[in-house]
Amino acid sequence: MEMIDLYDADRVRLGKLAEKEAKMKKGEFRMVVHICIINSDGKLLIQQRSSTKKNFPNVWDLTLGGNVQAGENARKAAQRELEEELGIKVDFSELRPLYTFNFKEGFDDMFVIEKDVKTSDVKFVDGEVQAVKWASRDEILSLIEQKKFIQYFPSIINLIFDTYKTKNAFNV
């Protein structure tokens, strides 16, 4: 059973744990991470969620997302999740999230990194992902419109690509 730390509104650990699927009580928040890998052609590596996923089965998503487990920080969680789900090794020890989004139940630290990855080298390690492909901004926005992609605000997708264009992404 995967456990997560609980945080207060100021992002301070409360010293309490919860199961990763638990509903947050008032004043309790979780931390999640997202990793966006953009290649030198300016395309984002997207993943198709497994048909067995409880939420959004068979739907396309950003490169990766996951819960920060108990005792982890965002960097350790991003590194672990990327290796566990896609078999991609990146050292996050010197990286930091490019931005954080607050959502009703927590904090979402988003890493944007530039890295060329061959899709044929991606390993679907834990069965949470069934496919990956490189996609342009327009392709992703079209998938969102068709409801074949997680329903992120288009402005978030634009922010990811605009960040890459200004070379604010971390090159690894």
Tab-separated table of N, CA, C and O in Angstrom, residues 11 31-33 68 72-79 92 97 109 111:
chain	number	residue	atom	x	y	z
A	11	ARG	N	2.605	24.147	2.832
A	11	ARG	CA	3.446	23.068	2.313
A	11	ARG	C	4.414	22.509	3.356
A	11	ARG	O	5.488	22.023	3.056
A	31	MET	N	1.107	16.025	-2.248
A	31	MET	CA	2.018	16.556	-3.255
A	31	MET	C	2.142	15.534	-4.376
A	31	MET	O	2.307	14.338	-4.117
A	32	VAL	N	2.028	16.017	-5.618
A	32	VAL	CA	2.241	15.188	-6.792
A	32	VAL	C	3.283	15.868	-7.677
A	32	VAL	O	3.592	17.053	-7.495
A	33	VAL	N	3.819	15.088	-8.619
A	33	VAL	CA	4.788	15.628	-9.573
A	33	VAL	C	4.343	15.280	-10.989
A	33	VAL	O	3.652	14.282	-11.208
A	68	VAL	N	3.946	11.924	-4.685
A	68	VAL	CA	5.168	11.943	-3.891
A	68	VAL	C	4.894	11.043	-2.696
A	68	VAL	O	3.961	11.281	-1.929
A	72	GLU	N	9.565	11.219	0.726
A	72	GLU	CA	10.218	11.729	-0.485
A	72	GLU	C	10.050	13.236	-0.611
A	72	GLU	O	9.152	13.825	-0.012
A	73	ASN	N	10.916	13.826	-1.453
A	73	ASN	CA	10.675	15.187	-1.914
A	73	ASN	C	10.296	15.085	-3.387
A	73	ASN	O	10.281	13.997	-3.966
A	74	ALA	N	9.977	16.212	-4.005
A	74	ALA	CA	9.510	16.200	-5.393
A	74	ALA	C	10.569	15.641	-6.347
A	74	ALA	O	10.243	14.891	-7.272
A	75	ARG	N	11.839	15.989	-6.139
A	75	ARG	CA	12.906	15.502	-7.028
A	75	ARG	C	13.031	13.981	-6.963
A	75	ARG	O	13.133	13.315	-7.990
A	76	LYS	N	13.036	13.448	-5.764
A	76	LYS	CA	13.154	11.987	-5.618
A	76	LYS	C	11.949	11.285	-6.229
A	76	LYS	O	12.083	10.239	-6.866
A	77	ALA	N	10.766	11.848	-6.035
A	77	ALA	CA	9.552	11.244	-6.597
A	77	ALA	C	9.594	11.276	-8.125
A	77	ALA	O	9.252	10.289	-8.776
A	78	ALA	N	10.028	12.399	-8.695
A	78	ALA	CA	10.101	12.516	-10.159
A	78	ALA	C	11.078	11.495	-10.729
A	78	ALA	O	10.775	10.808	-11.718
A	79	GLN	N	12.229	11.365	-10.103
A	79	GLN	CA	13.239	10.413	-10.567
A	79	GLN	C	12.719	8.983	-10.469
A	79	GLN	O	12.848	8.187	-11.407
A	92	PHE	N	17.760	13.830	-10.959
A	92	PHE	CA	17.022	15.034	-10.597
A	92	PHE	C	17.658	15.786	-9.428
A	92	PHE	O	17.122	16.781	-8.977
A	97	PRO	N	11.519	21.857	-9.743
A	97	PRO	CA	10.320	22.053	-10.567
A	97	PRO	C	10.352	23.444	-11.198
A	97	PRO	O	10.787	24.410	-10.569
A	109	ASP	N	4.076	19.779	-8.502
A	109	ASP	CA	5.364	20.296	-8.966
A	109	ASP	C	5.633	19.757	-10.364
A	109	ASP	O	5.641	18.544	-10.571
A	111	PHE	N	8.140	19.467	-13.588
A	111	PHE	CA	9.489	19.545	-14.140
A	111	PHE	C	9.376	19.549	-15.665
A	111	PHE	O	8.626	18.743	-16.227
